[in-house]
Amino acid sequence: MKIGILNQKGGAGKTTIALHLAHALALKDYQVMLIDADPQGSARDWATAREGNAPFSVVGLDRPIIHKEIGKLAIGYDYVIIDGAPRVSDITRSAILASDLVLIPIQPSPLDIWAAHSVVELISEAQIYQPDLKAAFIINRKIVNTAIGKEVVEVLKDYPYPVLKAALAQRIAFAESLNIGSTVLETSPHSIAASEINAVVEELLNTKK
Ligand SMILES: Nc1ncnc2c1ncn2[C@@H]1O[C@H](COP(=O)(O)OP(=O)(O)O)[C@@H](O)[C@H]1O
Ligand SMILES: [Mg+2]
């Protein structure tokens, strides 16, 4: 299965979610490849910062040929996770065409919700040719115990895609673990942060059935 983590808004949480999702799936003994489609190469930097081998393959492909290459690249892998690029819509379009499921990370603020328009449009266009393409929002950096989390789910109802029940809160552990080439699944496997990631994975695996 190919999952694109896409939103042209920089800082939405694409790389954070892509790396954590890839790691969580690898820990479940799936063969996982992460395609770093961002010319800034954050996921490749993560792999470089890591001591020892990454638990999944990290490949850089930051040109709009992902949809052409993915068939070959995905051979032997259970999951391919695409960490998307900011701005450049041709790479995002290519990543959408390469995906079975697009996850759109979104922070619970009006600016972020408006900014999601552009990726939603690209997905809707792709669905004309790929009616099986699925998409869902994933709330990132939720501030625990605030009303805005609920409001954002209400506002997102205007978009044609569901919102995952599992969400990620604003937690410094996500950022700190990535800085050292790790993830919270390694640095703090029993933390709430790790349980949030595992809940996302469970939801994805369950809805796939
Ligand atoms: N849930 C979170 N809690 C704390 N920091 C986060 C969270 N999600 C993302 N960040 C931080 O926000 C910044 C942008 O996230 P990133 O995943 O790089 O976004 P993108 O790849 O969409 O540009 C990074 O510094 C990252 O560490
Ligand atoms: Mg990124």
Tab-separated table of C-alpha atoms and ligand atoms in Angstrom:
chain	number	residue	atom	x	y	z
A	1	MET	CA	0.000	0.000	0.000
A	2	LYS	CA	1.226	3.486	-0.857
A	3	ILE	CA	0.467	6.329	1.526
A	4	GLY	CA	1.263	9.921	0.587
A	5	ILE	CA	1.630	12.380	3.473
A	6	LEU	CA	0.841	15.544	1.599
A	7	ASN	CA	0.034	19.162	2.193
A	8	GLN	CA	1.704	22.015	0.394
A	9	LYS	CA	1.678	23.988	3.605
A	10	GLY	CA	5.174	23.840	5.097
A	11	GLY	CA	5.328	22.856	8.753
A	12	ALA	CA	2.056	20.939	8.719
A	13	GLY	CA	3.786	17.836	10.091
A	14	LYS	CA	4.377	15.799	6.929
A	15	THR	CA	7.897	14.682	7.795
A	16	THR	CA	7.076	14.075	11.460
A	17	ILE	CA	4.124	11.880	10.557
A	18	ALA	CA	5.840	10.140	7.630
A	19	LEU	CA	8.848	9.072	9.715
A	20	HIS	CA	6.759	7.974	12.688
A	21	LEU	CA	4.290	6.095	10.532
A	22	ALA	CA	7.092	4.353	8.627
A	23	HIS	CA	8.784	3.361	11.868
A	24	ALA	CA	5.567	2.114	13.475
A	25	LEU	CA	4.847	-0.095	10.448
A	26	ALA	CA	8.442	-1.374	10.394
A	27	LEU	CA	8.123	-2.299	14.074
A	28	LYS	CA	5.138	-4.420	13.068
A	29	ASP	CA	7.526	-6.322	10.799
A	30	TYR	CA	6.293	-4.839	7.563
A	31	GLN	CA	8.802	-4.012	4.849
A	32	VAL	CA	8.639	-0.230	4.595
A	33	MET	CA	10.124	2.314	2.216
A	34	LEU	CA	9.955	6.044	2.787
A	35	ILE	CA	10.234	8.234	-0.300
A	36	ASP	CA	11.534	11.686	0.556
A	37	ALA	CA	9.853	13.863	-2.080
A	38	ASP	CA	10.914	17.126	-0.464
A	39	PRO	CA	13.897	18.815	-2.175
A	40	GLN	CA	14.914	20.010	1.317
A	41	GLY	CA	15.573	16.365	2.148
A	42	SER	CA	14.507	16.389	5.806
A	43	ALA	CA	13.818	12.650	5.892
A	44	ARG	CA	17.205	11.965	4.302
A	45	ASP	CA	18.794	14.214	6.942
A	46	TRP	CA	16.993	12.154	9.568
A	47	ALA	CA	18.481	8.951	8.171
A	48	THR	CA	21.941	10.573	8.157
A	49	ALA	CA	21.569	11.764	11.757
A	50	ARG	CA	20.661	8.258	12.824
A	51	GLU	CA	23.223	6.015	14.447
A	52	GLY	CA	23.097	2.650	12.781
A	53	ASN	CA	20.755	1.445	10.102
A	54	ALA	CA	17.291	2.876	9.689
A	55	PRO	CA	14.485	0.388	10.407
A	56	PHE	CA	13.117	1.136	6.927
A	57	SER	CA	14.556	2.289	3.586
A	58	VAL	CA	14.762	6.015	2.933
A	59	VAL	CA	14.991	7.027	-0.719
A	60	GLY	CA	15.134	10.548	-2.131
A	61	LEU	CA	12.918	11.240	-5.124
A	62	ASP	CA	12.052	14.905	-5.308
A	63	ARG	CA	11.011	15.207	-8.930
A	64	PRO	CA	7.543	14.818	-10.442
A	65	ILE	CA	8.241	11.260	-11.592
A	66	ILE	CA	7.189	9.486	-8.400
A	67	HIS	CA	4.039	8.082	-10.014
A	68	LYS	CA	6.142	6.668	-12.847
A	69	GLU	CA	8.808	5.155	-10.618
A	70	ILE	CA	6.695	3.857	-7.757
A	71	GLY	CA	5.769	0.560	-9.406
A	72	LYS	CA	9.421	-0.442	-9.653
A	73	LEU	CA	10.443	1.067	-6.324
A	74	ALA	CA	7.665	-0.598	-4.364
A	75	ILE	CA	8.605	-4.137	-5.342
A	76	GLY	CA	9.239	-6.143	-2.171
A	77	TYR	CA	7.691	-3.533	0.134
A	78	ASP	CA	4.443	-3.831	2.077
A	79	TYR	CA	4.188	-0.078	2.587
A	80	VAL	CA	5.602	2.905	0.762
A	81	ILE	CA	5.256	6.194	2.617
A	82	ILE	CA	5.773	9.395	0.630
A	83	ASP	CA	6.937	12.435	2.592
A	84	GLY	CA	5.637	15.311	0.504
A	85	ALA	CA	7.121	18.617	-0.537
A	86	PRO	CA	5.935	22.105	0.344
A	87	ARG	CA	4.678	24.477	-2.370
A	88	VAL	CA	5.754	22.695	-5.582
A	89	SER	CA	2.485	21.339	-6.926
A	90	ASP	CA	3.985	19.163	-9.668
A	91	ILE	CA	5.719	16.978	-7.076
A	92	THR	CA	2.560	16.879	-4.969
A	93	ARG	CA	0.500	15.938	-8.024
A	94	SER	CA	2.938	13.148	-8.866
A	95	ALA	CA	2.877	11.906	-5.248
A	96	ILE	CA	-0.935	11.883	-5.297
A	97	LEU	CA	-0.965	9.791	-8.470
A	98	ALA	CA	1.476	7.388	-6.809
A	99	SER	CA	-0.702	6.947	-3.691
A	100	ASP	CA	-3.555	4.638	-2.706
A	101	LEU	CA	-4.252	6.838	0.293
A	102	VAL	CA	-3.350	10.471	0.902
A	103	LEU	CA	-3.086	11.636	4.495
A	104	ILE	CA	-3.315	15.402	4.870
A	105	PRO	CA	-1.725	16.587	8.089
A	106	ILE	CA	-3.411	19.702	9.350
A	107	GLN	CA	-2.933	21.888	12.372
A	108	PRO	CA	-6.046	23.092	14.128
A	109	SER	CA	-5.918	26.720	12.998
A	110	PRO	CA	-8.058	28.558	10.455
A	111	LEU	CA	-5.011	29.449	8.333
A	112	ASP	CA	-4.061	25.804	8.034
A	113	ILE	CA	-7.583	24.762	7.164
A	114	TRP	CA	-7.773	27.350	4.379
A	115	ALA	CA	-4.332	26.339	3.142
A	116	ALA	CA	-5.540	22.748	2.730
A	117	HIS	CA	-7.678	23.917	-0.198
A	118	SER	CA	-4.883	23.504	-2.710
A	119	VAL	CA	-4.051	19.898	-1.872
A	120	VAL	CA	-7.745	19.007	-1.680
A	121	GLU	CA	-8.165	20.396	-5.200
A	122	LEU	CA	-5.240	18.351	-6.517
A	123	ILE	CA	-6.639	15.187	-4.917
A	124	SER	CA	-10.103	15.831	-6.353
A	125	GLU	CA	-8.578	16.235	-9.815
A	126	ALA	CA	-6.658	12.972	-9.470
A	127	GLN	CA	-9.796	11.146	-8.332
A	128	ILE	CA	-11.347	11.758	-11.749
A	129	TYR	CA	-8.787	9.303	-13.157
A	130	GLN	CA	-8.304	7.247	-9.991
A	131	PRO	CA	-11.707	6.779	-8.379
A	132	ASP	CA	-10.198	4.350	-5.831
A	133	LEU	CA	-7.843	6.993	-4.453
A	134	LYS	CA	-8.681	7.680	-0.809
A	135	ALA	CA	-7.837	10.668	1.336
A	136	ALA	CA	-8.207	11.641	4.987
A	137	PHE	CA	-7.139	14.467	7.252
A	138	ILE	CA	-4.968	13.837	10.263
A	139	ILE	CA	-4.961	16.478	12.972
A	140	ASN	CA	-1.464	17.353	14.120
A	141	ARG	CA	-0.271	19.536	17.028
A	142	LYS	CA	-3.614	19.496	18.730
A	143	ILE	CA	-3.432	21.423	21.973
A	144	VAL	CA	-4.865	19.080	24.557
A	145	ASN	CA	-8.093	20.176	26.273
A	146	THR	CA	-8.939	23.066	24.009
A	147	ALA	CA	-12.143	23.593	22.117
A	148	ILE	CA	-10.390	24.354	18.841
A	149	GLY	CA	-9.693	20.664	18.284
A	150	LYS	CA	-13.413	19.979	18.087
A	151	GLU	CA	-14.128	23.065	16.033
A	152	VAL	CA	-11.574	22.075	13.453
A	153	VAL	CA	-13.306	18.742	12.913
A	154	GLU	CA	-16.549	20.670	12.347
A	155	VAL	CA	-14.960	23.013	9.803
A	156	LEU	CA	-13.206	20.168	8.006
A	157	LYS	CA	-16.629	18.631	7.368
A	158	ASP	CA	-16.885	21.084	4.478
A	159	TYR	CA	-14.131	19.135	2.743
A	160	PRO	CA	-14.986	15.856	1.004
A	161	TYR	CA	-12.626	13.713	3.133
A	162	PRO	CA	-12.950	12.228	6.613
A	163	VAL	CA	-10.809	13.165	9.602
A	164	LEU	CA	-8.965	10.335	11.337
A	165	LYS	CA	-10.173	9.786	14.889
A	166	ALA	CA	-6.592	9.353	16.012
A	167	ALA	CA	-4.777	12.700	16.270
A	168	LEU	CA	-1.360	13.881	17.390
A	169	ALA	CA	-0.978	16.468	20.104
A	170	GLN	CA	1.677	19.145	20.331
A	171	ARG	CA	4.477	17.199	22.026
A	172	ILE	CA	8.111	18.189	22.148
A	173	ALA	CA	9.088	14.487	22.123
A	174	PHE	CA	8.116	14.227	18.434
A	175	ALA	CA	10.565	16.967	17.477
A	176	GLU	CA	13.325	15.910	19.894
A	177	SER	CA	13.338	12.286	18.796
A	178	LEU	CA	13.589	13.223	15.104
A	179	ASN	CA	16.525	15.554	15.801
A	180	ILE	CA	18.616	12.564	16.845
A	181	GLY	CA	17.567	10.343	13.944
A	182	SER	CA	15.078	8.438	16.054
A	183	THR	CA	11.330	8.492	16.728
A	184	VAL	CA	9.271	8.459	19.911
A	185	LEU	CA	8.684	4.747	19.287
A	186	GLU	CA	12.338	4.272	20.218
A	187	THR	CA	13.097	7.142	22.588
A	188	SER	CA	9.916	6.731	24.642
A	189	PRO	CA	7.937	3.687	23.505
A	190	HIS	CA	5.539	3.854	26.458
A	191	SER	CA	4.794	7.564	26.163
A	192	ILE	CA	1.498	9.135	25.191
A	193	ALA	CA	3.239	10.345	22.024
A	194	ALA	CA	4.018	6.746	21.034
A	195	SER	CA	0.477	5.648	21.813
A	196	GLU	CA	-0.851	8.429	19.564
A	197	ILE	CA	1.223	7.133	16.656
A	198	ASN	CA	0.164	3.561	17.315
A	199	ALA	CA	-3.470	4.652	17.361
A	200	VAL	CA	-3.040	6.227	13.914
A	201	VAL	CA	-1.530	2.995	12.599
A	202	GLU	CA	-4.298	0.862	14.128
A	203	GLU	CA	-6.938	3.095	12.575
A	204	LEU	CA	-5.256	2.866	9.155
A	205	LEU	CA	-4.838	-0.910	9.343
A	206	ASN	CA	-8.422	-1.410	10.508
A	207	THR	CA	-10.039	0.767	7.866
A	208	LYS	CA	-7.982	-0.988	5.182
A	209	LYS	CA	-9.754	-4.281	5.891
B	1	LIG	N1	2.935	17.023	16.972
B	1	LIG	C1	4.014	17.819	17.064
B	1	LIG	N2	4.478	18.218	18.255
B	1	LIG	C2	5.566	19.032	18.348
B	1	LIG	N3	6.261	19.488	17.292
B	1	LIG	C3	5.838	19.124	16.064
B	1	LIG	C4	4.713	18.269	15.882
B	1	LIG	N4	4.542	18.078	14.545
B	1	LIG	C5	5.518	18.770	13.935
B	1	LIG	N5	6.295	19.401	14.821
B	1	LIG	C6	7.446	20.299	14.549
B	1	LIG	O1	7.011	21.291	13.616
B	1	LIG	C7	7.975	21.535	12.622
B	1	LIG	C8	7.365	21.203	11.237
B	1	LIG	O2	7.040	19.814	11.189
B	1	LIG	P1	7.407	18.933	9.912
B	1	LIG	O3	7.012	17.541	10.228
B	1	LIG	O4	8.821	19.177	9.517
B	1	LIG	O5	6.404	19.568	8.848
B	1	LIG	P2	6.452	19.500	7.239
B	1	LIG	O6	7.241	18.294	6.873
B	1	LIG	O7	5.013	19.429	6.841
B	1	LIG	O8	7.079	20.773	6.780
B	1	LIG	C9	9.168	20.651	12.959
B	1	LIG	O9	10.084	21.430	13.681
B	1	LIG	C10	8.575	19.558	13.848
B	1	LIG	O10	9.507	19.081	14.770
B	2	MG	MG	8.885	18.012	5.623
